[in-house]
XYZ file of C-alpha atoms in Angstrom:
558
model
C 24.722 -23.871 3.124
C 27.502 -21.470 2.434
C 26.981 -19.358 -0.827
C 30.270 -19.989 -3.436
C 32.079 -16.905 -3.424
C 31.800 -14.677 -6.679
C 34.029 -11.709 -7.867
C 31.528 -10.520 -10.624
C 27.791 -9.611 -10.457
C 26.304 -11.044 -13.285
C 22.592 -12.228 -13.470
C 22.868 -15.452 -10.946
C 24.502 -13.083 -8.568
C 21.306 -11.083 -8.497
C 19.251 -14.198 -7.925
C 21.346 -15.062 -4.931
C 21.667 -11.422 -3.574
C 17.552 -11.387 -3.303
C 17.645 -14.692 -1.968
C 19.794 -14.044 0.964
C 18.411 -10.530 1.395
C 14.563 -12.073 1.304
C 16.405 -13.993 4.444
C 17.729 -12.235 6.400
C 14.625 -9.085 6.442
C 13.061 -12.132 7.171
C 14.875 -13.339 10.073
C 15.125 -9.198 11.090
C 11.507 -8.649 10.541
C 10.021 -7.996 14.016
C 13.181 -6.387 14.729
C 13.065 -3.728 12.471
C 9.477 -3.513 13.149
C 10.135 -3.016 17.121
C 12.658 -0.336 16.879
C 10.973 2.097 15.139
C 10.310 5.649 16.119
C 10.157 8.285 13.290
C 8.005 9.423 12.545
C 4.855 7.312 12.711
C 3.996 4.953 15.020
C 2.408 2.019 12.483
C 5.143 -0.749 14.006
C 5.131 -2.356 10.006
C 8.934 -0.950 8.488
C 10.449 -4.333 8.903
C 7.401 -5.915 6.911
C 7.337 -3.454 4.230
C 11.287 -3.348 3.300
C 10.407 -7.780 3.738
C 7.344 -7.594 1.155
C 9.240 -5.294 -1.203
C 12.484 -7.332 -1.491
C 9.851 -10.628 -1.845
C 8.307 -9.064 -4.521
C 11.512 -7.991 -6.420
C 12.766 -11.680 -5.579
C 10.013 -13.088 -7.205
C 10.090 -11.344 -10.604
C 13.814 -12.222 -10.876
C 12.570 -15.822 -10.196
C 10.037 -15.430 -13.350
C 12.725 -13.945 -15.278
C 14.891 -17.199 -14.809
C 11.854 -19.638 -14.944
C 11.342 -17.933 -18.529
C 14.448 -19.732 -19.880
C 14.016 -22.993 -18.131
C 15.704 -25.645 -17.528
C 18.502 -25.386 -20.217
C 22.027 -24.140 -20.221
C 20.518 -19.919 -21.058
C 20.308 -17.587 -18.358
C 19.034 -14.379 -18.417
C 21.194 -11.453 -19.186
C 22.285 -9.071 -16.024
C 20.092 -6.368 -17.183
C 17.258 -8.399 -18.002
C 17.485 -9.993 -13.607
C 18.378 -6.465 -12.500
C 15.656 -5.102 -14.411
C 13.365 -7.588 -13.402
C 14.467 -7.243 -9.510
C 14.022 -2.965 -9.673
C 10.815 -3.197 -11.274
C 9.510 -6.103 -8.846
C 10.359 -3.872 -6.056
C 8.648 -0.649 -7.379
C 5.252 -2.613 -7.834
C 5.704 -4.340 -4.863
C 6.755 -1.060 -2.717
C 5.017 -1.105 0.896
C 5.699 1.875 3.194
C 8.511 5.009 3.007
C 11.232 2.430 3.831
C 9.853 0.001 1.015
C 9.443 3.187 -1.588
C 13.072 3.809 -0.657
C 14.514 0.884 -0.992
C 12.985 0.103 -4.526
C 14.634 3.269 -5.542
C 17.606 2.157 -4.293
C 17.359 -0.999 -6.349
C 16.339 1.621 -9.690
C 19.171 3.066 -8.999
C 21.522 0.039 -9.173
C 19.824 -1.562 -12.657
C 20.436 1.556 -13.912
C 23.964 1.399 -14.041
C 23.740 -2.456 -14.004
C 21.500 -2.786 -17.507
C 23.853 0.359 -18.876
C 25.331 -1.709 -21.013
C 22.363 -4.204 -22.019
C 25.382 -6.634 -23.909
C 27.412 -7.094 -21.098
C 27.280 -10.283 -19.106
C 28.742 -9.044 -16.122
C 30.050 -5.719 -14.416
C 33.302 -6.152 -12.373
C 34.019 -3.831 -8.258
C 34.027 -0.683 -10.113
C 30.523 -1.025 -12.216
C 29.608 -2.056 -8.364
C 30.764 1.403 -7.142
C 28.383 3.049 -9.750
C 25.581 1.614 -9.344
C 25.913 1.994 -5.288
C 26.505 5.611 -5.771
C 23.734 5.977 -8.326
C 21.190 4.148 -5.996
C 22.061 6.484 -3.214
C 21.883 9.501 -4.882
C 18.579 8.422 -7.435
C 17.166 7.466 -3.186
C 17.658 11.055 -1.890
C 16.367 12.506 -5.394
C 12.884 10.672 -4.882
C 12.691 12.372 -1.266
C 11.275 15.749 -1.286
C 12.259 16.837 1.924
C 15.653 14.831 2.902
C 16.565 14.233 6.394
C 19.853 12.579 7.883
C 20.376 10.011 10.304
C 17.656 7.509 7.840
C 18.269 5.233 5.624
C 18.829 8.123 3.338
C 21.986 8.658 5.123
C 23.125 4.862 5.333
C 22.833 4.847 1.736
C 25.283 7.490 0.718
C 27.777 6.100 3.333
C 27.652 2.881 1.447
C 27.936 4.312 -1.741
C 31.176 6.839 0.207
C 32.745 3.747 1.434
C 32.566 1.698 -1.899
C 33.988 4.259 -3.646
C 37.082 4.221 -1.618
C 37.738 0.636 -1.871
C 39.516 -1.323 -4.901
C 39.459 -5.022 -5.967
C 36.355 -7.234 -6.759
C 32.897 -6.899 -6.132
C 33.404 -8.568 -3.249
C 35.747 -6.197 -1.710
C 33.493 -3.629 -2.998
C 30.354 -5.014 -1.414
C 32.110 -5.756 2.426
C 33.432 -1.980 2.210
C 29.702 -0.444 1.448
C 28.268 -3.218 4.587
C 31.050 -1.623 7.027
C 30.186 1.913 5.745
C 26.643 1.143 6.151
C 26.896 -0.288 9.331
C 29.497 2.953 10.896
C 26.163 5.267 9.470
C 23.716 3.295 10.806
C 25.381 3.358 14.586
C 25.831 7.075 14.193
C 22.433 7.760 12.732
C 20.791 8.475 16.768
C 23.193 11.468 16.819
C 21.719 12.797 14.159
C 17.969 12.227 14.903
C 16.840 13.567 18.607
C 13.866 11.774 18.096
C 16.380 8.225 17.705
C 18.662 9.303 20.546
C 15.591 9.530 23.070
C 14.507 5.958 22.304
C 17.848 4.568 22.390
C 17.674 3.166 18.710
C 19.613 3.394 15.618
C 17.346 4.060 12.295
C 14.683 1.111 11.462
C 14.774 2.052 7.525
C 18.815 2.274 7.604
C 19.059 -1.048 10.053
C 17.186 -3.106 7.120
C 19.421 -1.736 4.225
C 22.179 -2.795 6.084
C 20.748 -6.206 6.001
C 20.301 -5.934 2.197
C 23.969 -4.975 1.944
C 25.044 -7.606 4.257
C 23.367 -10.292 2.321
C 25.229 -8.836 -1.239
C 28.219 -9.419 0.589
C 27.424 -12.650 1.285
C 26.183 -13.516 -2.361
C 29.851 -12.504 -3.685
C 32.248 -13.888 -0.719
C 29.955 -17.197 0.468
C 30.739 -15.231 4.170
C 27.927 -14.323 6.753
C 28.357 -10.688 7.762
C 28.027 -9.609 11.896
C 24.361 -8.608 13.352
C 24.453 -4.789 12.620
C 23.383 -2.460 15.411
C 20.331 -1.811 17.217
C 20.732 -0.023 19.941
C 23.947 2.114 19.727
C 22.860 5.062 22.589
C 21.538 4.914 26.643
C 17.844 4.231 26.334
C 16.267 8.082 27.896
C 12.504 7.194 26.415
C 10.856 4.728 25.426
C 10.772 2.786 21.756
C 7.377 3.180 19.683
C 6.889 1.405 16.561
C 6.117 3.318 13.594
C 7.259 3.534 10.404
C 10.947 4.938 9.464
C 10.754 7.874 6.995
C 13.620 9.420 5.186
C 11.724 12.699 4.421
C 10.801 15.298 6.810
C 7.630 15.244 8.288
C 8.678 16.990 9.984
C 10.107 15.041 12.581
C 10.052 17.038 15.565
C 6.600 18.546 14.768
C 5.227 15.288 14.055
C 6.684 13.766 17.781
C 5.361 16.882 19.503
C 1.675 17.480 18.041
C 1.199 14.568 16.168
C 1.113 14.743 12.224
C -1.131 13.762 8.952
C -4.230 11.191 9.997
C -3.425 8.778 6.242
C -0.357 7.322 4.848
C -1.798 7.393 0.871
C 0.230 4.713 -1.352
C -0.496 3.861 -4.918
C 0.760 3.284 -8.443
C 0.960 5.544 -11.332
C 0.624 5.556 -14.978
C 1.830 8.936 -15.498
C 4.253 10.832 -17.715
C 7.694 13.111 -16.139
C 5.904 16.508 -16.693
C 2.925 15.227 -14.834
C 4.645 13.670 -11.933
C 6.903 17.175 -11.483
C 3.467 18.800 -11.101
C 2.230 15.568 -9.234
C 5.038 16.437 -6.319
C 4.487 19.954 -6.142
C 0.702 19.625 -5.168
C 1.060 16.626 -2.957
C 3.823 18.443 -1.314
C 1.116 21.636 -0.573
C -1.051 18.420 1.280
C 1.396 16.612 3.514
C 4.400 15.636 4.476
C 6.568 12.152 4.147
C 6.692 12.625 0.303
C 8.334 10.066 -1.882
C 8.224 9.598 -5.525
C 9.757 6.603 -7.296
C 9.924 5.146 -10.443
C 10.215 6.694 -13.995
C 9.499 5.591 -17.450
C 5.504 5.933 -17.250
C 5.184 4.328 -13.734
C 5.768 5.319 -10.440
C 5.149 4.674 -6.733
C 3.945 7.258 -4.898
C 3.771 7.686 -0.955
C 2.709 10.410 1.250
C 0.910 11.535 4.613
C -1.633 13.515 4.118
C -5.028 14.366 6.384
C -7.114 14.676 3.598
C -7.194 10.955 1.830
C -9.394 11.767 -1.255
C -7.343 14.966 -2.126
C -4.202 12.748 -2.510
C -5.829 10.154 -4.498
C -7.331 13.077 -6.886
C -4.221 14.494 -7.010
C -3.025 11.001 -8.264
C -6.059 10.860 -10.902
C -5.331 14.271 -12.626
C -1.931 13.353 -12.594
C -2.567 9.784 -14.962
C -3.911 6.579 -13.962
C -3.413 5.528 -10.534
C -3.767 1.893 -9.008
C -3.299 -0.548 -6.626
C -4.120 2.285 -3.927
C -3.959 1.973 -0.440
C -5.171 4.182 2.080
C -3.658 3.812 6.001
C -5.589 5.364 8.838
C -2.803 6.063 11.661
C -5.835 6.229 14.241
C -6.113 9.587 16.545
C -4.487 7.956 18.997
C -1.193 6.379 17.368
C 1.907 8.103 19.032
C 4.449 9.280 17.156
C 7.384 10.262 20.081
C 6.488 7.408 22.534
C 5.001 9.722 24.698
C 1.595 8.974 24.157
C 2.079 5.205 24.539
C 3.584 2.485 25.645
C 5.517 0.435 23.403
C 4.249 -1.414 20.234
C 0.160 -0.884 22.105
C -2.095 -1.478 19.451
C -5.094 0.417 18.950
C -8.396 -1.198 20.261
C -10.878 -1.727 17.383
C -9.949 -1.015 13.239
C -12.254 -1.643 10.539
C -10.757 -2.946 7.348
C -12.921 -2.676 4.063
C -12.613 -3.463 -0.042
C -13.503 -0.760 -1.518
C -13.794 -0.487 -5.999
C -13.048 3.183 -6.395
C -10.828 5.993 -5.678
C -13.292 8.249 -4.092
C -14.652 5.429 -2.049
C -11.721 4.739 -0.625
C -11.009 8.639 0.526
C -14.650 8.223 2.171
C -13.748 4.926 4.132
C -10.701 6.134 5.053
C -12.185 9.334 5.854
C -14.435 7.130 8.471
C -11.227 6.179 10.096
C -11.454 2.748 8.123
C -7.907 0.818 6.591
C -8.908 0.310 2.693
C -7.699 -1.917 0.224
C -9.026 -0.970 -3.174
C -10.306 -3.504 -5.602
C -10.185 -2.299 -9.467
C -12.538 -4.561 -12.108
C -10.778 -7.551 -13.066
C -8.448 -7.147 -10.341
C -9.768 -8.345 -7.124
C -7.567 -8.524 -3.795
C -5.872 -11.961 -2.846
C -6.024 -13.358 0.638
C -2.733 -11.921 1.652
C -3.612 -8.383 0.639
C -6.281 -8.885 2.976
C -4.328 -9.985 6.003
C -1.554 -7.574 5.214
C -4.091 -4.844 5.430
C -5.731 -6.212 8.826
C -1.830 -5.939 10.077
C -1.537 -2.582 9.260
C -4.876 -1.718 11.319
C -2.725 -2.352 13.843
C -5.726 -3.188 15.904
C -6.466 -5.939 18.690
C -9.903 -6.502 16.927
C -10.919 -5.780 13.535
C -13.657 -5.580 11.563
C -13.622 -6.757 8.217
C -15.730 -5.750 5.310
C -15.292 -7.163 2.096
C -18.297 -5.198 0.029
C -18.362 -7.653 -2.298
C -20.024 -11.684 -2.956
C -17.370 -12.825 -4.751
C -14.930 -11.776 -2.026
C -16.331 -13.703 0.698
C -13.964 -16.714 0.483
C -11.002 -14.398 0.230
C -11.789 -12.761 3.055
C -12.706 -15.568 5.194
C -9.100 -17.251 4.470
C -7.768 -14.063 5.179
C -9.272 -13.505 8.842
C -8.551 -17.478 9.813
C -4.927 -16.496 8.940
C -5.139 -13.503 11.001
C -7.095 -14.684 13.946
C -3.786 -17.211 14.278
C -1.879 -14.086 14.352
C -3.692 -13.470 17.509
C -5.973 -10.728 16.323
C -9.627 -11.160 16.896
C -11.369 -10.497 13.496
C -15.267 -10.733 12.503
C -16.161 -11.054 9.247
C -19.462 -9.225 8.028
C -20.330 -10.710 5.148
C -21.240 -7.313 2.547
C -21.891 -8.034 -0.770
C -21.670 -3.704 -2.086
C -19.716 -0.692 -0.980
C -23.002 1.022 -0.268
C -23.802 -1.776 2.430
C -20.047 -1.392 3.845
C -21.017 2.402 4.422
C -23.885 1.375 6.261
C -21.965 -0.600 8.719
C -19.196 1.669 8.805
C -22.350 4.699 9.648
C -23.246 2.769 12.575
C -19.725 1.452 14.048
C -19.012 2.365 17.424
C -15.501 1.601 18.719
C -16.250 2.464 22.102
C -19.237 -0.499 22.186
C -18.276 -4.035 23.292
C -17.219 -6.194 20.233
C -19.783 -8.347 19.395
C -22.162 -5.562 20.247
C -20.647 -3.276 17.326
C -20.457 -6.445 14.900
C -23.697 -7.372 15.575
C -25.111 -3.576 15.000
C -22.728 -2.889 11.837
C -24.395 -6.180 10.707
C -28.158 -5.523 10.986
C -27.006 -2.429 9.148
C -25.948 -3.909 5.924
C -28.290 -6.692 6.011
C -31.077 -3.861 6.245
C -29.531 -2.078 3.069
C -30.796 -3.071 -0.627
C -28.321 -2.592 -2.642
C -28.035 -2.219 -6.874
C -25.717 -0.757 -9.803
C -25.962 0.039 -13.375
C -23.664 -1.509 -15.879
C -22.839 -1.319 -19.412
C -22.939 -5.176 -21.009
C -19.967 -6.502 -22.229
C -21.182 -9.135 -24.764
C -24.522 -10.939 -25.410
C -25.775 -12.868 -22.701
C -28.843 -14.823 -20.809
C -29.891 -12.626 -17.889
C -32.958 -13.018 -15.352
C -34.425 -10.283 -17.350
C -33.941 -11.680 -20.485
C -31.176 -11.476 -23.098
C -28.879 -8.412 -23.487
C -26.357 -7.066 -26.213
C -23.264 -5.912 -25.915
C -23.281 -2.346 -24.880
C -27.145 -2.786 -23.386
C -27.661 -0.807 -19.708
C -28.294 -3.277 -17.175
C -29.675 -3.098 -13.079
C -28.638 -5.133 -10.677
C -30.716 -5.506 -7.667
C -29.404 -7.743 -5.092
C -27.098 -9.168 -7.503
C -29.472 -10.204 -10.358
C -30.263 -8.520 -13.488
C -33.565 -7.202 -13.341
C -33.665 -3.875 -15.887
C -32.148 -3.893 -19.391
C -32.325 -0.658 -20.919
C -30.390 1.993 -23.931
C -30.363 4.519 -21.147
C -28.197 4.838 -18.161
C -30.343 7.869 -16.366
C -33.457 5.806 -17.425
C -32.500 2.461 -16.105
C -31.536 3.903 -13.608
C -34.631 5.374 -12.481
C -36.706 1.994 -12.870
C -34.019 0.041 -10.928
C -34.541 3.393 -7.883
C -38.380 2.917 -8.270
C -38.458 -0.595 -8.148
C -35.660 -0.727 -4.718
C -38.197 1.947 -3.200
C -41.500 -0.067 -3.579
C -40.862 -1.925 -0.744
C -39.681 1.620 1.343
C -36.876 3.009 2.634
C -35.693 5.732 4.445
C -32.540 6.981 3.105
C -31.077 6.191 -0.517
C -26.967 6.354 -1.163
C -25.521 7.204 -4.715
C -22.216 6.342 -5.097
C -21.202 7.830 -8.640
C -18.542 6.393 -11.219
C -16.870 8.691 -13.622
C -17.844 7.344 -16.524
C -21.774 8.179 -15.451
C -23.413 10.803 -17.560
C -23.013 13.971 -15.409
C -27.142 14.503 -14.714
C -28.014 10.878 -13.830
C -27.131 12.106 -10.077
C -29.536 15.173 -9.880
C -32.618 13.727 -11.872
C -32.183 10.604 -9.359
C -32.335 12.819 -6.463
C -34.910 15.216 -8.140
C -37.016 11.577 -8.019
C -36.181 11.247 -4.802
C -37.831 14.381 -3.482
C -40.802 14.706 -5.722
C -42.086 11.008 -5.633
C -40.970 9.415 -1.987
C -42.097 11.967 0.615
C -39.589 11.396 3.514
C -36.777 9.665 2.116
C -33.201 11.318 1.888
C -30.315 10.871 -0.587
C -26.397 11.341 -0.253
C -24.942 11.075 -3.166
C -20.778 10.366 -3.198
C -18.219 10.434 -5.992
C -16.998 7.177 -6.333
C -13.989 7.578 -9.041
C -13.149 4.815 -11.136
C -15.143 1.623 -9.735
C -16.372 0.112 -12.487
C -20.070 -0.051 -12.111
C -21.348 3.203 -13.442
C -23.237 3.774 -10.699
C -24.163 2.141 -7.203
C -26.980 2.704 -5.211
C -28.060 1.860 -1.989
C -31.600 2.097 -0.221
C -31.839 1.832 3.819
């Protein structure tokens, strides 16, 4: 149904904009995803810049389900507020870290004046140009012919035109669109594959849609392929910094994509850029007033999420393996081939997840009290980009999740087994025996025996008074966990955890793991191992850093 058309943007408008811009990325999805060539070949851009817009939609939805059903509304800055805050949590990829800047941008000048109701076409023009410029700000290393560049010929074109927002709104679409056909001119890597930008071709269906929300009119399709096809169109992921592009195309570039949240205040995150800058390449930083998105490619995984951890508080992490074999020119394969074989694992610290991903595994990182839904789950097996995946969820309370997540995928047509690990230390038993190269069910079946062959513990700290299999604890009592039942309560960490070691190596073992939390006392590592070697003759320990997981320590006997 046609929208009503709408000369002001006040806070309904920005409920409709998200609406029809949810839409249409929607309906553009596997288009955007399809057309992509710089610089990474991960075939998701259309998806990201899709779950970013849902999840700005879907805070401006709480924000009017907050007043009801009555005659109140929310104020324009508390929607546009809502909607650029939405879409910094909800970020996916460099296009979706873009984009949510882009949307920053616009609140900004859109909540200037908190009182107002309503800005009229030239409050439009400011917040276009702001979200353009506040875009290529977040970049570290710009590039043109990206979305970077559609942006600021949106915000050119706007400020050229008079009249309402509606006027406003079609001249930044037709800007948009002129940039977008041009962009393969500007990009060698573009003009080979015969495609316009993937980043700037779903912007222009976020500007189309505004234009909609104020007129009621449908805009034209917007350009895909602008230039003579001379290669051949790979699917990665558009990026607006360099990486640099040619490089990248030619040798191939960093092994990760790192993405994660960030508590952190300006003088931090200044220092924050500079360092991550030294590691990789496809930098973007986004946010402000204590919390921030950050994105980069990196090789070394851990070093970006440490960076992240001196820095403040980072969460919600996610660490991408782009697989030794993903092209990045189209050279290297043919179009939209997915890799063979991915493994997919939940992981409860930082450092765990630079290990997994290390292994060449996707990770999704699960922080206490905040365990992944199904749909983080299936969005991560999608971004393995793999015919057959492997998915580990490394924890008992997780097993439900992740079965609903790999029934949804398997009708996605990607094969997916499930191996049912109940601790990160039996995960990186699987993962130590995983052979891509095997048949299927023959790796499954071997990554399997594997964990089921691995005892696995922790040491806690109680929360609060409660009945245990060992009896009754107090608050702030050291438990061990063996197998998932509490079997030592003790005052000492070091010391419980020693009995919990002794008792896991009564029954043998050949190699113990020690996966470390920060908050551990800094010795309960080296007396464990110093047990190790002067009690069990022939048994080995590797002992990891495991950041921020929640247990205080994990532990692992094979």
């Amino acid at each position: 149904m046609a929208q009503e058309p709408q000369t002001f943007f006040d806070a309904l408008a920005v409920r409709t904009w998200c609406g029809l811009a949810l839409g249409a990325l929607g309906r553009a999805r596997e288009e955007i995803d399809a057309i992509n060539v710089y610089p990474v070949a991960d075939g998701d851009t259309g998806t990201n810049l899709y779950l970013t817009l849902e999840s700005a939609a879907t805070a401006v939805e709480a924000v009017f389900a907050g007043y009801g059903t009555g005659c109140a509304e929310p104020s324009l800055a508390d929607a546009v507020r809502a909607m650029a805050h939405g879409a910094l949590i909800g970020a996916r990829g460099n296009s979706g870290t873009i984009l949510a800047q882009l949307l920053r941008g616009m609140a900004q000048v859109l909540a200037g004046d908190g009182d107002a109701s309503h800005v009229d076409g030239p409050g439009l023009r400011r917040a276009l140009r702001r979200a353009a410029d506040s875009a290529r700000q977040a970049v570290a290393h710009p590039v043109e012919g990206t979305v970077l560049t559609v942006a600021s010929a949106a915000a050119d074109a706007a400020e050229g035109a008079g009249g309402d927002c509606g006027t406003v709104a079609r001249a930044a679409y037709e800007g948009a669109r002129a940039a977008l056909a041009a962009t393969p001119g500007q990009l060698a890597v573009l003009e080979r594959a015969g495609v316009v930008d993937a980043g700037g071709r779903g912007l222009v269906a976020v500007l189309g849609a505004l234009v909609e929300a104020f007129t009621g009119e449908a805009v034209r399709d917007a350009p895909i392929r602008e230039v003579p096809s001379r290669g051949t169109a790979t699917d990665g992921g558009t990026a607006a910094g360099r990486c640099p592009a040619e490089a990248e195309a030619e040798t191939g570039g960093p092994a990760f994509e790192v993405i994660y949240l960030l508590e952190a205040d300006d003088a931090a995150v200044a220092r924050l850029r500079t360092r991550l800058d030294a590691l990789g390449d496809c930098l973007v930083v986004v946010g402000g007033d204590g919390l921030w998105n950050v994105h980069v490619h990196v090789d070394d995984a851990g070093a970006a999420v440490e960076a992240g951890v001196d820095a403040g508080r980072p969460y919600r992490i996610r660490i991408t393996h782009f697989g030794a074999g993903d092209a990045r020119s189209g050279r290297e394969r043919p179009p939209r081939e997915r890799a063979q074989r991915a493994v997919v694992a939940v992981v409860p610290g930082e450092g765990l997840a630079g290990l997994y991903a290390g292994a060449g595994a996707t990770t999704v990182l699960a922080r206490p009290g905040e365990p992944p839904a199904s749909g983080e789950l299936v969005q991560a097996v999608r971004r393995a980009h793999a015919r057959e995946v492997v998915l580990l969820p490394n924890d008992a309370e997780l097993r439900h999740t992740a079965a609903a997540a790999a029934e949804q995928a398997r009708t996605e047509g990607i094969r997916v087994a499930l191996i049912p690990t109940r601790s990160a230390v039996q995960g990186i038993a699987a993962l130590a025996v995983h052979e891509p190269e095997r048949r299927f069910d023959e790796d499954v079946v071997q990554m399997t025996s594997a964990a089921g062959a691995t005892r696995y513990a922790e040491v806690v700290v109680a929360e609060h008074q409660s009945w245990t299999t060992a009896g009754i604890c107090q608050a702030g009592d050291v438990l061990g966990l063996i197998d998932g039942d509490v079997a030592v309560i003790g005052a000492d960490v070091t010391a419980t955890a020693r009995t919990v070691l002794d008792r896991m190596l009564q029954a043998g073992g050949e190699l113990v793991t020690l996966v470390v939390g920060d908050e551990a006392p800094g010795e309960v590592a080296t007396h464990l191992e110093s047990r190790v070697r002067d009690t069990y003759l022939a048994v080995d320990t590797v002992v990891y850093r495991g950041g921020r997981q929640g247990a205080l320590l994990l532990i692992g006997v094979e």
